Amino acid sequence: MQNKKIRAPQGLGKQGADYWKRLHENFSFEATDEALVMSLCRLIDRLHDIAAIIEHDDVAVVDRFNQVVPHRLLEAERSTALAAGRLWRELGLATNEDTDPSRLPLP
């Protein structure tokens, strides 16, 4: 058995590339699924970017009326996680226990 180094395609950030490698080390994909895998890895990058901004700013911020409100990226984080969960399931990677997108295994 040949031990081939798996390389992520260009255009992914560090987290997305690491996730792409982990997916390909643990699963086999049809050529037609590679676009979905790439989309999933881009969403992983986006989730990490959003999480870093929210962590820096905090989950609650003060708006222009001096009111404490939820960070505006919390909704983007939620919708991105849901989209990643849908791709995860569409690729056939989810079991019955893995249907909650918040439990999506991240690198």
PDB file of N, CA and C in Angstrom:
ATOM      1  N   MET A   1       0.838  -1.173   0.000  1.00  0.00           N
ATOM      2  CA  MET A   1       0.000   0.000   0.000  1.00  0.00           C
ATOM      3  C   MET A   1       0.890   1.246   0.000  1.00  0.00           C
ATOM      4  N   GLN A   2       0.634   2.131  -0.889  1.00  0.00           N
ATOM      5  CA  GLN A   2       1.425   3.338  -1.017  1.00  0.00           C
ATOM      6  C   GLN A   2       0.903   4.408  -0.063  1.00  0.00           C
ATOM      7  N   ASN A   3       1.820   5.041   0.663  1.00  0.00           N
ATOM      8  CA  ASN A   3       1.444   6.073   1.616  1.00  0.00           C
ATOM      9  C   ASN A   3       1.629   7.434   0.945  1.00  0.00           C
ATOM     10  N   LYS A   4       0.581   7.941   0.329  1.00  0.00           N
ATOM     11  CA  LYS A   4       0.626   9.172  -0.442  1.00  0.00           C
ATOM     12  C   LYS A   4       0.230  10.355   0.435  1.00  0.00           C
ATOM     13  N   LYS A   5       1.026  11.434   0.356  1.00  0.00           N
ATOM     14  CA  LYS A   5       0.702  12.642   1.120  1.00  0.00           C
ATOM     15  C   LYS A   5      -0.498  13.328   0.484  1.00  0.00           C
ATOM     16  N   ILE A   6      -1.490  13.618   1.310  1.00  0.00           N
ATOM     17  CA  ILE A   6      -2.707  14.255   0.837  1.00  0.00           C
ATOM     18  C   ILE A   6      -2.527  15.758   0.904  1.00  0.00           C
ATOM     19  N   ARG A   7      -2.776  16.442  -0.203  1.00  0.00           N
ATOM     20  CA  ARG A   7      -2.649  17.896  -0.259  1.00  0.00           C
ATOM     21  C   ARG A   7      -4.013  18.511  -0.527  1.00  0.00           C
ATOM     22  N   ALA A   8      -4.308  19.529   0.239  1.00  0.00           N
ATOM     23  CA  ALA A   8      -5.573  20.250   0.046  1.00  0.00           C
ATOM     24  C   ALA A   8      -5.448  21.164  -1.173  1.00  0.00           C
ATOM     25  N   PRO A   9      -6.546  21.399  -1.858  1.00  0.00           N
ATOM     26  CA  PRO A   9      -6.510  22.310  -3.012  1.00  0.00           C
ATOM     27  C   PRO A   9      -6.263  23.748  -2.575  1.00  0.00           C
ATOM     28  N   GLN A  10      -5.785  24.550  -3.503  1.00  0.00           N
ATOM     29  CA  GLN A  10      -5.568  25.966  -3.214  1.00  0.00           C
ATOM     30  C   GLN A  10      -6.904  26.657  -2.985  1.00  0.00           C
ATOM     31  N   GLY A  11      -6.850  27.758  -2.274  1.00  0.00           N
ATOM     32  CA  GLY A  11      -8.058  28.529  -2.034  1.00  0.00           C
ATOM     33  C   GLY A  11      -8.675  28.298  -0.671  1.00  0.00           C
ATOM     34  N   LEU A  12      -8.113  27.364   0.095  1.00  0.00           N
ATOM     35  CA  LEU A  12      -8.620  27.115   1.441  1.00  0.00           C
ATOM     36  C   LEU A  12      -7.693  27.757   2.454  1.00  0.00           C
ATOM     37  N   GLY A  13      -8.276  28.202   3.572  1.00  0.00           N
ATOM     38  CA  GLY A  13      -7.476  28.696   4.678  1.00  0.00           C
ATOM     39  C   GLY A  13      -6.886  27.523   5.444  1.00  0.00           C
ATOM     40  N   LYS A  14      -6.163  27.811   6.508  1.00  0.00           N
ATOM     41  CA  LYS A  14      -5.507  26.752   7.274  1.00  0.00           C
ATOM     42  C   LYS A  14      -6.503  25.729   7.822  1.00  0.00           C
ATOM     43  N   GLN A  15      -7.573  26.199   8.465  1.00  0.00           N
ATOM     44  CA  GLN A  15      -8.532  25.265   9.059  1.00  0.00           C
ATOM     45  C   GLN A  15      -9.249  24.443   7.988  1.00  0.00           C
ATOM     46  N   GLY A  16      -9.644  25.096   6.902  1.00  0.00           N
ATOM     47  CA  GLY A  16     -10.308  24.382   5.814  1.00  0.00           C
ATOM     48  C   GLY A  16      -9.400  23.345   5.179  1.00  0.00           C
ATOM     49  N   ALA A  17      -8.130  23.699   4.984  1.00  0.00           N
ATOM     50  CA  ALA A  17      -7.170  22.765   4.393  1.00  0.00           C
ATOM     51  C   ALA A  17      -6.922  21.580   5.327  1.00  0.00           C
ATOM     52  N   ASP A  18      -6.778  21.859   6.611  1.00  0.00           N
ATOM     53  CA  ASP A  18      -6.595  20.771   7.584  1.00  0.00           C
ATOM     54  C   ASP A  18      -7.812  19.842   7.591  1.00  0.00           C
ATOM     55  N   TYR A  19      -9.002  20.430   7.519  1.00  0.00           N
ATOM     56  CA  TYR A  19     -10.227  19.635   7.513  1.00  0.00           C
ATOM     57  C   TYR A  19     -10.326  18.805   6.238  1.00  0.00           C
ATOM     58  N   TRP A  20      -9.961  19.398   5.107  1.00  0.00           N
ATOM     59  CA  TRP A  20      -9.979  18.691   3.829  1.00  0.00           C
ATOM     60  C   TRP A  20      -9.074  17.460   3.906  1.00  0.00           C
ATOM     61  N   LYS A  21      -7.883  17.645   4.472  1.00  0.00           N
ATOM     62  CA  LYS A  21      -6.949  16.523   4.613  1.00  0.00           C
ATOM     63  C   LYS A  21      -7.528  15.442   5.513  1.00  0.00           C
ATOM     64  N   ARG A  22      -8.090  15.864   6.661  1.00  0.00           N
ATOM     65  CA  ARG A  22      -8.665  14.880   7.582  1.00  0.00           C
ATOM     66  C   ARG A  22      -9.811  14.109   6.942  1.00  0.00           C
ATOM     67  N   LEU A  23     -10.663  14.807   6.202  1.00  0.00           N
ATOM     68  CA  LEU A  23     -11.771  14.124   5.526  1.00  0.00           C
ATOM     69  C   LEU A  23     -11.253  13.089   4.545  1.00  0.00           C
ATOM     70  N   HIS A  24     -10.237  13.459   3.744  1.00  0.00           N
ATOM     71  CA  HIS A  24      -9.724  12.547   2.729  1.00  0.00           C
ATOM     72  C   HIS A  24      -8.869  11.420   3.311  1.00  0.00           C
ATOM     73  N   GLU A  25      -8.346  11.611   4.509  1.00  0.00           N
ATOM     74  CA  GLU A  25      -7.635  10.528   5.183  1.00  0.00           C
ATOM     75  C   GLU A  25      -8.598   9.493   5.743  1.00  0.00           C
ATOM     76  N   ASN A  26      -9.829   9.931   6.065  1.00  0.00           N
ATOM     77  CA  ASN A  26     -10.776   9.050   6.741  1.00  0.00           C
ATOM     78  C   ASN A  26     -11.944   8.571   5.893  1.00  0.00           C
ATOM     79  N   PHE A  27     -12.186   9.219   4.759  1.00  0.00           N
ATOM     80  CA  PHE A  27     -13.322   8.867   3.917  1.00  0.00           C
ATOM     81  C   PHE A  27     -12.902   8.836   2.454  1.00  0.00           C
ATOM     82  N   SER A  28     -13.662   8.101   1.672  1.00  0.00           N
ATOM     83  CA  SER A  28     -13.483   8.090   0.220  1.00  0.00           C
ATOM     84  C   SER A  28     -14.652   8.831  -0.400  1.00  0.00           C
ATOM     85  N   PHE A  29     -14.350   9.686  -1.366  1.00  0.00           N
ATOM     86  CA  PHE A  29     -15.380  10.484  -2.017  1.00  0.00           C
ATOM     87  C   PHE A  29     -15.387  10.220  -3.510  1.00  0.00           C
ATOM     88  N   GLU A  30     -16.587  10.248  -4.080  1.00  0.00           N
ATOM     89  CA  GLU A  30     -16.726  10.196  -5.528  1.00  0.00           C
ATOM     90  C   GLU A  30     -16.253  11.532  -6.089  1.00  0.00           C
ATOM     91  N   ALA A  31     -15.829  11.529  -7.336  1.00  0.00           N
ATOM     92  CA  ALA A  31     -15.380  12.769  -7.980  1.00  0.00           C
ATOM     93  C   ALA A  31     -16.491  13.813  -7.968  1.00  0.00           C
ATOM     94  N   THR A  32     -17.719  13.357  -8.072  1.00  0.00           N
ATOM     95  CA  THR A  32     -18.850  14.297  -8.087  1.00  0.00           C
ATOM     96  C   THR A  32     -19.089  14.955  -6.731  1.00  0.00           C
ATOM     97  N   ASP A  33     -18.543  14.379  -5.666  1.00  0.00           N
ATOM     98  CA  ASP A  33     -18.716  14.940  -4.322  1.00  0.00           C
ATOM     99  C   ASP A  33     -17.634  15.944  -3.943  1.00  0.00           C
ATOM    100  N   GLU A  34     -16.581  16.032  -4.735  1.00  0.00           N
ATOM    101  CA  GLU A  34     -15.454  16.897  -4.367  1.00  0.00           C
ATOM    102  C   GLU A  34     -15.857  18.368  -4.251  1.00  0.00           C
ATOM    103  N   ALA A  35     -16.801  18.824  -5.073  1.00  0.00           N
ATOM    104  CA  ALA A  35     -17.252  20.219  -4.968  1.00  0.00           C
ATOM    105  C   ALA A  35     -17.953  20.446  -3.629  1.00  0.00           C
ATOM    106  N   LEU A  36     -18.706  19.458  -3.156  1.00  0.00           N
ATOM    107  CA  LEU A  36     -19.367  19.571  -1.852  1.00  0.00           C
ATOM    108  C   LEU A  36     -18.341  19.574  -0.725  1.00  0.00           C
ATOM    109  N   VAL A  37     -17.316  18.742  -0.858  1.00  0.00           N
ATOM    110  CA  VAL A  37     -16.256  18.712   0.152  1.00  0.00           C
ATOM    111  C   VAL A  37     -15.551  20.066   0.205  1.00  0.00           C
ATOM    112  N   MET A  38     -15.270  20.635  -0.968  1.00  0.00           N
ATOM    113  CA  MET A  38     -14.618  21.945  -1.024  1.00  0.00           C
ATOM    114  C   MET A  38     -15.511  23.009  -0.377  1.00  0.00           C
ATOM    115  N   SER A  39     -16.804  22.972  -0.657  1.00  0.00           N
ATOM    116  CA  SER A  39     -17.740  23.927  -0.052  1.00  0.00           C
ATOM    117  C   SER A  39     -17.765  23.772   1.463  1.00  0.00           C
ATOM    118  N   LEU A  40     -17.787  22.541   1.932  1.00  0.00           N
ATOM    119  CA  LEU A  40     -17.772  22.287   3.369  1.00  0.00           C
ATOM    120  C   LEU A  40     -16.514  22.865   4.004  1.00  0.00           C
ATOM    121  N   CYS A  41     -15.377  22.664   3.369  1.00  0.00           N
ATOM    122  CA  CYS A  41     -14.120  23.171   3.923  1.00  0.00           C
ATOM    123  C   CYS A  41     -14.069  24.699   3.902  1.00  0.00           C
ATOM    124  N   ARG A  42     -14.653  25.310   2.893  1.00  0.00           N
ATOM    125  CA  ARG A  42     -14.739  26.780   2.876  1.00  0.00           C
ATOM    126  C   ARG A  42     -15.625  27.279   4.024  1.00  0.00           C
ATOM    127  N   LEU A  43     -16.702  26.545   4.297  1.00  0.00           N
ATOM    128  CA  LEU A  43     -17.566  26.917   5.424  1.00  0.00           C
ATOM    129  C   LEU A  43     -16.829  26.762   6.757  1.00  0.00           C
ATOM    130  N   ILE A  44     -15.972  25.760   6.865  1.00  0.00           N
ATOM    131  CA  ILE A  44     -15.167  25.573   8.070  1.00  0.00           C
ATOM    132  C   ILE A  44     -14.250  26.783   8.266  1.00  0.00           C
ATOM    133  N   ASP A  45     -13.619  27.230   7.171  1.00  0.00           N
ATOM    134  CA  ASP A  45     -12.801  28.446   7.250  1.00  0.00           C
ATOM    135  C   ASP A  45     -13.626  29.632   7.721  1.00  0.00           C
ATOM    136  N   ARG A  46     -14.810  29.788   7.127  1.00  0.00           N
ATOM    137  CA  ARG A  46     -15.675  30.917   7.490  1.00  0.00           C
ATOM    138  C   ARG A  46     -16.091  30.846   8.955  1.00  0.00           C
ATOM    139  N   LEU A  47     -16.424  29.650   9.433  1.00  0.00           N
ATOM    140  CA  LEU A  47     -16.802  29.493  10.842  1.00  0.00           C
ATOM    141  C   LEU A  47     -15.663  29.912  11.770  1.00  0.00           C
ATOM    142  N   HIS A  48     -14.452  29.520  11.428  1.00  0.00           N
ATOM    143  CA  HIS A  48     -13.311  29.901  12.251  1.00  0.00           C
ATOM    144  C   HIS A  48     -13.080  31.410  12.221  1.00  0.00           C
ATOM    145  N   ASP A  49     -13.239  32.028  11.049  1.00  0.00           N
ATOM    146  CA  ASP A  49     -13.079  33.483  10.938  1.00  0.00           C
ATOM    147  C   ASP A  49     -14.129  34.215  11.776  1.00  0.00           C
ATOM    148  N   ILE A  50     -15.368  33.778  11.651  1.00  0.00           N
ATOM    149  CA  ILE A  50     -16.458  34.404  12.407  1.00  0.00           C
ATOM    150  C   ILE A  50     -16.235  34.223  13.906  1.00  0.00           C
ATOM    151  N   ALA A  51     -15.857  33.021  14.307  1.00  0.00           N
ATOM    152  CA  ALA A  51     -15.632  32.749  15.727  1.00  0.00           C
ATOM    153  C   ALA A  51     -14.511  33.620  16.287  1.00  0.00           C
ATOM    154  N   ALA A  52     -13.470  33.851  15.505  1.00  0.00           N
ATOM    155  CA  ALA A  52     -12.360  34.696  15.967  1.00  0.00           C
ATOM    156  C   ALA A  52     -12.823  36.138  16.181  1.00  0.00           C
ATOM    157  N   ILE A  53     -13.645  36.642  15.276  1.00  0.00           N
ATOM    158  CA  ILE A  53     -14.147  38.012  15.411  1.00  0.00           C
ATOM    159  C   ILE A  53     -15.052  38.134  16.628  1.00  0.00           C
ATOM    160  N   ILE A  54     -15.950  37.169  16.792  1.00  0.00           N
ATOM    161  CA  ILE A  54     -16.864  37.202  17.945  1.00  0.00           C
ATOM    162  C   ILE A  54     -16.073  37.075  19.246  1.00  0.00           C
ATOM    163  N   GLU A  55     -15.065  36.214  19.254  1.00  0.00           N
ATOM    164  CA  GLU A  55     -14.250  36.061  20.457  1.00  0.00           C
ATOM    165  C   GLU A  55     -13.521  37.369  20.789  1.00  0.00           C
ATOM    166  N   HIS A  56     -13.059  38.056  19.774  1.00  0.00           N
ATOM    167  CA  HIS A  56     -12.378  39.333  19.987  1.00  0.00           C
ATOM    168  C   HIS A  56     -13.341  40.410  20.488  1.00  0.00           C
ATOM    169  N   ASP A  57     -14.518  40.495  19.863  1.00  0.00           N
ATOM    170  CA  ASP A  57     -15.481  41.562  20.183  1.00  0.00           C
ATOM    171  C   ASP A  57     -16.379  41.240  21.367  1.00  0.00           C
ATOM    172  N   ASP A  58     -16.609  39.977  21.628  1.00  0.00           N
ATOM    173  CA  ASP A  58     -17.526  39.451  22.637  1.00  0.00           C
ATOM    174  C   ASP A  58     -18.889  39.191  21.980  1.00  0.00           C
ATOM    175  N   VAL A  59     -19.689  38.360  22.603  1.00  0.00           N
ATOM    176  CA  VAL A  59     -20.975  37.985  22.016  1.00  0.00           C
ATOM    177  C   VAL A  59     -22.012  39.086  22.128  1.00  0.00           C
ATOM    178  N   ALA A  60     -21.795  40.025  23.029  1.00  0.00           N
ATOM    179  CA  ALA A  60     -22.691  41.169  23.167  1.00  0.00           C
ATOM    180  C   ALA A  60     -21.879  42.440  22.936  1.00  0.00           C
ATOM    181  N   VAL A  61     -22.433  43.345  22.174  1.00  0.00           N
ATOM    182  CA  VAL A  61     -21.753  44.600  21.855  1.00  0.00           C
ATOM    183  C   VAL A  61     -22.698  45.769  22.127  1.00  0.00           C
ATOM    184  N   VAL A  62     -22.160  46.947  22.184  1.00  0.00           N
ATOM    185  CA  VAL A  62     -22.961  48.144  22.393  1.00  0.00           C
ATOM    186  C   VAL A  62     -23.246  48.765  21.026  1.00  0.00           C
ATOM    187  N   ASP A  63     -24.523  48.995  20.744  1.00  0.00           N
ATOM    188  CA  ASP A  63     -24.889  49.566  19.438  1.00  0.00           C
ATOM    189  C   ASP A  63     -24.802  51.088  19.469  1.00  0.00           C
ATOM    190  N   ARG A  64     -25.191  51.720  18.391  1.00  0.00           N
ATOM    191  CA  ARG A  64     -25.086  53.176  18.278  1.00  0.00           C
ATOM    192  C   ARG A  64     -26.023  53.924  19.236  1.00  0.00           C
ATOM    193  N   PHE A  65     -27.013  53.218  19.776  1.00  0.00           N
ATOM    194  CA  PHE A  65     -27.926  53.828  20.752  1.00  0.00           C
ATOM    195  C   PHE A  65     -27.501  53.520  22.183  1.00  0.00           C
ATOM    196  N   ASN A  66     -26.273  52.996  22.310  1.00  0.00           N
ATOM    197  CA  ASN A  66     -25.700  52.660  23.604  1.00  0.00           C
ATOM    198  C   ASN A  66     -26.457  51.526  24.296  1.00  0.00           C
ATOM    199  N   GLN A  67     -27.048  50.649  23.507  1.00  0.00           N
ATOM    200  CA  GLN A  67     -27.761  49.487  24.026  1.00  0.00           C
ATOM    201  C   GLN A  67     -26.895  48.238  23.814  1.00  0.00           C
ATOM    202  N   VAL A  68     -26.907  47.344  24.770  1.00  0.00           N
ATOM    203  CA  VAL A  68     -26.185  46.085  24.631  1.00  0.00           C
ATOM    204  C   VAL A  68     -27.036  45.140  23.777  1.00  0.00           C
ATOM    205  N   VAL A  69     -26.463  44.673  22.688  1.00  0.00           N
ATOM    206  CA  VAL A  69     -27.175  43.801  21.750  1.00  0.00           C
ATOM    207  C   VAL A  69     -26.276  42.618  21.387  1.00  0.00           C
ATOM    208  N   PRO A  70     -26.870  41.531  20.906  1.00  0.00           N
ATOM    209  CA  PRO A  70     -26.050  40.402  20.453  1.00  0.00           C
ATOM    210  C   PRO A  70     -25.170  40.826  19.272  1.00  0.00           C
ATOM    211  N   HIS A  71     -23.993  40.238  19.200  1.00  0.00           N
ATOM    212  CA  HIS A  71     -23.081  40.531  18.088  1.00  0.00           C
ATOM    213  C   HIS A  71     -23.776  40.205  16.773  1.00  0.00           C
ATOM    214  N   ARG A  72     -23.604  41.059  15.779  1.00  0.00           N
ATOM    215  CA  ARG A  72     -24.292  40.874  14.497  1.00  0.00           C
ATOM    216  C   ARG A  72     -23.821  39.629  13.748  1.00  0.00           C
ATOM    217  N   LEU A  73     -22.650  39.100  14.094  1.00  0.00           N
ATOM    218  CA  LEU A  73     -22.161  37.905  13.411  1.00  0.00           C
ATOM    219  C   LEU A  73     -22.669  36.600  14.028  1.00  0.00           C
ATOM    220  N   LEU A  74     -23.386  36.680  15.129  1.00  0.00           N
ATOM    221  CA  LEU A  74     -23.924  35.452  15.727  1.00  0.00           C
ATOM    222  C   LEU A  74     -24.882  34.749  14.767  1.00  0.00           C
ATOM    223  N   GLU A  75     -25.700  35.507  14.060  1.00  0.00           N
ATOM    224  CA  GLU A  75     -26.620  34.905  13.087  1.00  0.00           C
ATOM    225  C   GLU A  75     -25.848  34.302  11.917  1.00  0.00           C
ATOM    226  N   ALA A  76     -24.790  34.972  11.482  1.00  0.00           N
ATOM    227  CA  ALA A  76     -23.964  34.422  10.400  1.00  0.00           C
ATOM    228  C   ALA A  76     -23.293  33.126  10.849  1.00  0.00           C
ATOM    229  N   GLU A  77     -22.859  33.084  12.096  1.00  0.00           N
ATOM    230  CA  GLU A  77     -22.245  31.871  12.629  1.00  0.00           C
ATOM    231  C   GLU A  77     -23.257  30.728  12.635  1.00  0.00           C
ATOM    232  N   ARG A  78     -24.452  31.026  13.078  1.00  0.00           N
ATOM    233  CA  ARG A  78     -25.510  30.010  13.131  1.00  0.00           C
ATOM    234  C   ARG A  78     -25.851  29.486  11.736  1.00  0.00           C
ATOM    235  N   SER A  79     -26.069  30.390  10.790  1.00  0.00           N
ATOM    236  CA  SER A  79     -26.456  29.950   9.443  1.00  0.00           C
ATOM    237  C   SER A  79     -25.311  29.214   8.746  1.00  0.00           C
ATOM    238  N   THR A  80     -24.077  29.613   9.005  1.00  0.00           N
ATOM    239  CA  THR A  80     -22.928  28.918   8.422  1.00  0.00           C
ATOM    240  C   THR A  80     -22.808  27.516   9.003  1.00  0.00           C
ATOM    241  N   ALA A  81     -23.015  27.382  10.314  1.00  0.00           N
ATOM    242  CA  ALA A  81     -22.971  26.059  10.945  1.00  0.00           C
ATOM    243  C   ALA A  81     -24.083  25.160  10.407  1.00  0.00           C
ATOM    244  N   LEU A  82     -25.269  25.728  10.196  1.00  0.00           N
ATOM    245  CA  LEU A  82     -26.373  24.940   9.626  1.00  0.00           C
ATOM    246  C   LEU A  82     -26.052  24.481   8.208  1.00  0.00           C
ATOM    247  N   ALA A  83     -25.480  25.371   7.408  1.00  0.00           N
ATOM    248  CA  ALA A  83     -25.101  25.003   6.039  1.00  0.00           C
ATOM    249  C   ALA A  83     -24.035  23.916   6.046  1.00  0.00           C
ATOM    250  N   ALA A  84     -23.069  24.033   6.947  1.00  0.00           N
ATOM    251  CA  ALA A  84     -22.024  23.005   7.058  1.00  0.00           C
ATOM    252  C   ALA A  84     -22.642  21.666   7.474  1.00  0.00           C
ATOM    253  N   GLY A  85     -23.581  21.712   8.401  1.00  0.00           N
ATOM    254  CA  GLY A  85     -24.255  20.479   8.818  1.00  0.00           C
ATOM    255  C   GLY A  85     -25.029  19.824   7.684  1.00  0.00           C
ATOM    256  N   ARG A  86     -25.668  20.650   6.843  1.00  0.00           N
ATOM    257  CA  ARG A  86     -26.396  20.094   5.688  1.00  0.00           C
ATOM    258  C   ARG A  86     -25.433  19.426   4.710  1.00  0.00           C
ATOM    259  N   LEU A  87     -24.299  20.066   4.446  1.00  0.00           N
ATOM    260  CA  LEU A  87     -23.311  19.457   3.549  1.00  0.00           C
ATOM    261  C   LEU A  87     -22.749  18.179   4.159  1.00  0.00           C
ATOM    262  N   TRP A  88     -22.501  18.204   5.457  1.00  0.00           N
ATOM    263  CA  TRP A  88     -21.996  17.038   6.178  1.00  0.00           C
ATOM    264  C   TRP A  88     -22.937  15.847   5.966  1.00  0.00           C
ATOM    265  N   ARG A  89     -24.247  16.108   6.127  1.00  0.00           N
ATOM    266  CA  ARG A  89     -25.238  15.043   5.939  1.00  0.00           C
ATOM    267  C   ARG A  89     -25.356  14.652   4.464  1.00  0.00           C
ATOM    268  N   GLU A  90     -25.312  15.639   3.566  1.00  0.00           N
ATOM    269  CA  GLU A  90     -25.438  15.342   2.138  1.00  0.00           C
ATOM    270  C   GLU A  90     -24.289  14.469   1.639  1.00  0.00           C
ATOM    271  N   LEU A  91     -23.129  14.629   2.242  1.00  0.00           N
ATOM    272  CA  LEU A  91     -21.975  13.807   1.873  1.00  0.00           C
ATOM    273  C   LEU A  91     -22.048  12.412   2.502  1.00  0.00           C
ATOM    274  N   GLY A  92     -23.058  12.181   3.327  1.00  0.00           N
ATOM    275  CA  GLY A  92     -23.234  10.866   3.946  1.00  0.00           C
ATOM    276  C   GLY A  92     -22.296  10.635   5.111  1.00  0.00           C
ATOM    277  N   LEU A  93     -21.820  11.696   5.737  1.00  0.00           N
ATOM    278  CA  LEU A  93     -20.866  11.564   6.832  1.00  0.00           C
ATOM    279  C   LEU A  93     -21.534  11.525   8.189  1.00  0.00           C
ATOM    280  N   ALA A  94     -22.817  11.864   8.250  1.00  0.00           N
ATOM    281  CA  ALA A  94     -23.529  11.940   9.529  1.00  0.00           C
ATOM    282  C   ALA A  94     -24.189  10.609   9.853  1.00  0.00           C
ATOM    283  N   THR A  95     -24.152  10.289  11.132  1.00  0.00           N
ATOM    284  CA  THR A  95     -24.941   9.168  11.639  1.00  0.00           C
ATOM    285  C   THR A  95     -26.121   9.787  12.379  1.00  0.00           C
ATOM    286  N   ASN A  96     -26.977   8.991  12.920  1.00  0.00           N
ATOM    287  CA  ASN A  96     -28.132   9.528  13.650  1.00  0.00           C
ATOM    288  C   ASN A  96     -27.701  10.430  14.810  1.00  0.00           C
ATOM    289  N   GLU A  97     -26.564  10.127  15.434  1.00  0.00           N
ATOM    290  CA  GLU A  97     -26.096  10.935  16.557  1.00  0.00           C
ATOM    291  C   GLU A  97     -25.476  12.249  16.096  1.00  0.00           C
ATOM    292  N   ASP A  98     -25.091  12.345  14.807  1.00  0.00           N
ATOM    293  CA  ASP A  98     -24.369  13.505  14.299  1.00  0.00           C
ATOM    294  C   ASP A  98     -25.251  14.496  13.553  1.00  0.00           C
ATOM    295  N   THR A  99     -26.540  14.481  13.770  1.00  0.00           N
ATOM    296  CA  THR A  99     -27.401  15.343  12.979  1.00  0.00           C
ATOM    297  C   THR A  99     -27.452  16.782  13.487  1.00  0.00           C
ATOM    298  N   ASP A 100     -26.922  17.042  14.663  1.00  0.00           N
ATOM    299  CA  ASP A 100     -26.890  18.404  15.193  1.00  0.00           C
ATOM    300  C   ASP A 100     -25.659  19.112  14.632  1.00  0.00           C
ATOM    301  N   PRO A 101     -25.829  20.164  13.802  1.00  0.00           N
ATOM    302  CA  PRO A 101     -24.679  20.816  13.188  1.00  0.00           C
ATOM    303  C   PRO A 101     -23.726  21.434  14.204  1.00  0.00           C
ATOM    304  N   SER A 102     -24.193  21.737  15.393  1.00  0.00           N
ATOM    305  CA  SER A 102     -23.289  22.300  16.396  1.00  0.00           C
ATOM    306  C   SER A 102     -22.266  21.256  16.857  1.00  0.00           C
ATOM    307  N   ARG A 103     -22.550  19.982  16.572  1.00  0.00           N
ATOM    308  CA  ARG A 103     -21.625  18.917  16.938  1.00  0.00           C
ATOM    309  C   ARG A 103     -20.716  18.528  15.778  1.00  0.00           C
ATOM    310  N   LEU A 104     -20.707  19.316  14.722  1.00  0.00           N
ATOM    311  CA  LEU A 104     -19.858  19.048  13.571  1.00  0.00           C
ATOM    312  C   LEU A 104     -18.410  19.016  14.006  1.00  0.00           C
ATOM    313  N   PRO A 105     -17.705  17.933  13.761  1.00  0.00           N
ATOM    314  CA  PRO A 105     -16.329  17.842  14.232  1.00  0.00           C
ATOM    315  C   PRO A 105     -15.427  18.810  13.460  1.00  0.00           C
ATOM    316  N   LEU A 106     -14.819  19.714  14.180  1.00  0.00           N
ATOM    317  CA  LEU A 106     -13.937  20.701  13.574  1.00  0.00           C
ATOM    318  C   LEU A 106     -12.489  20.326  13.878  1.00  0.00           C
ATOM    319  N   PRO A 107     -11.576  20.722  13.004  1.00  0.00           N
ATOM    320  CA  PRO A 107     -10.157  20.416  13.254  1.00  0.00           C
ATOM    321  C   PRO A 107      -9.636  21.163  14.464  1.00  0.00           C
TER     322      PRO A 107
END
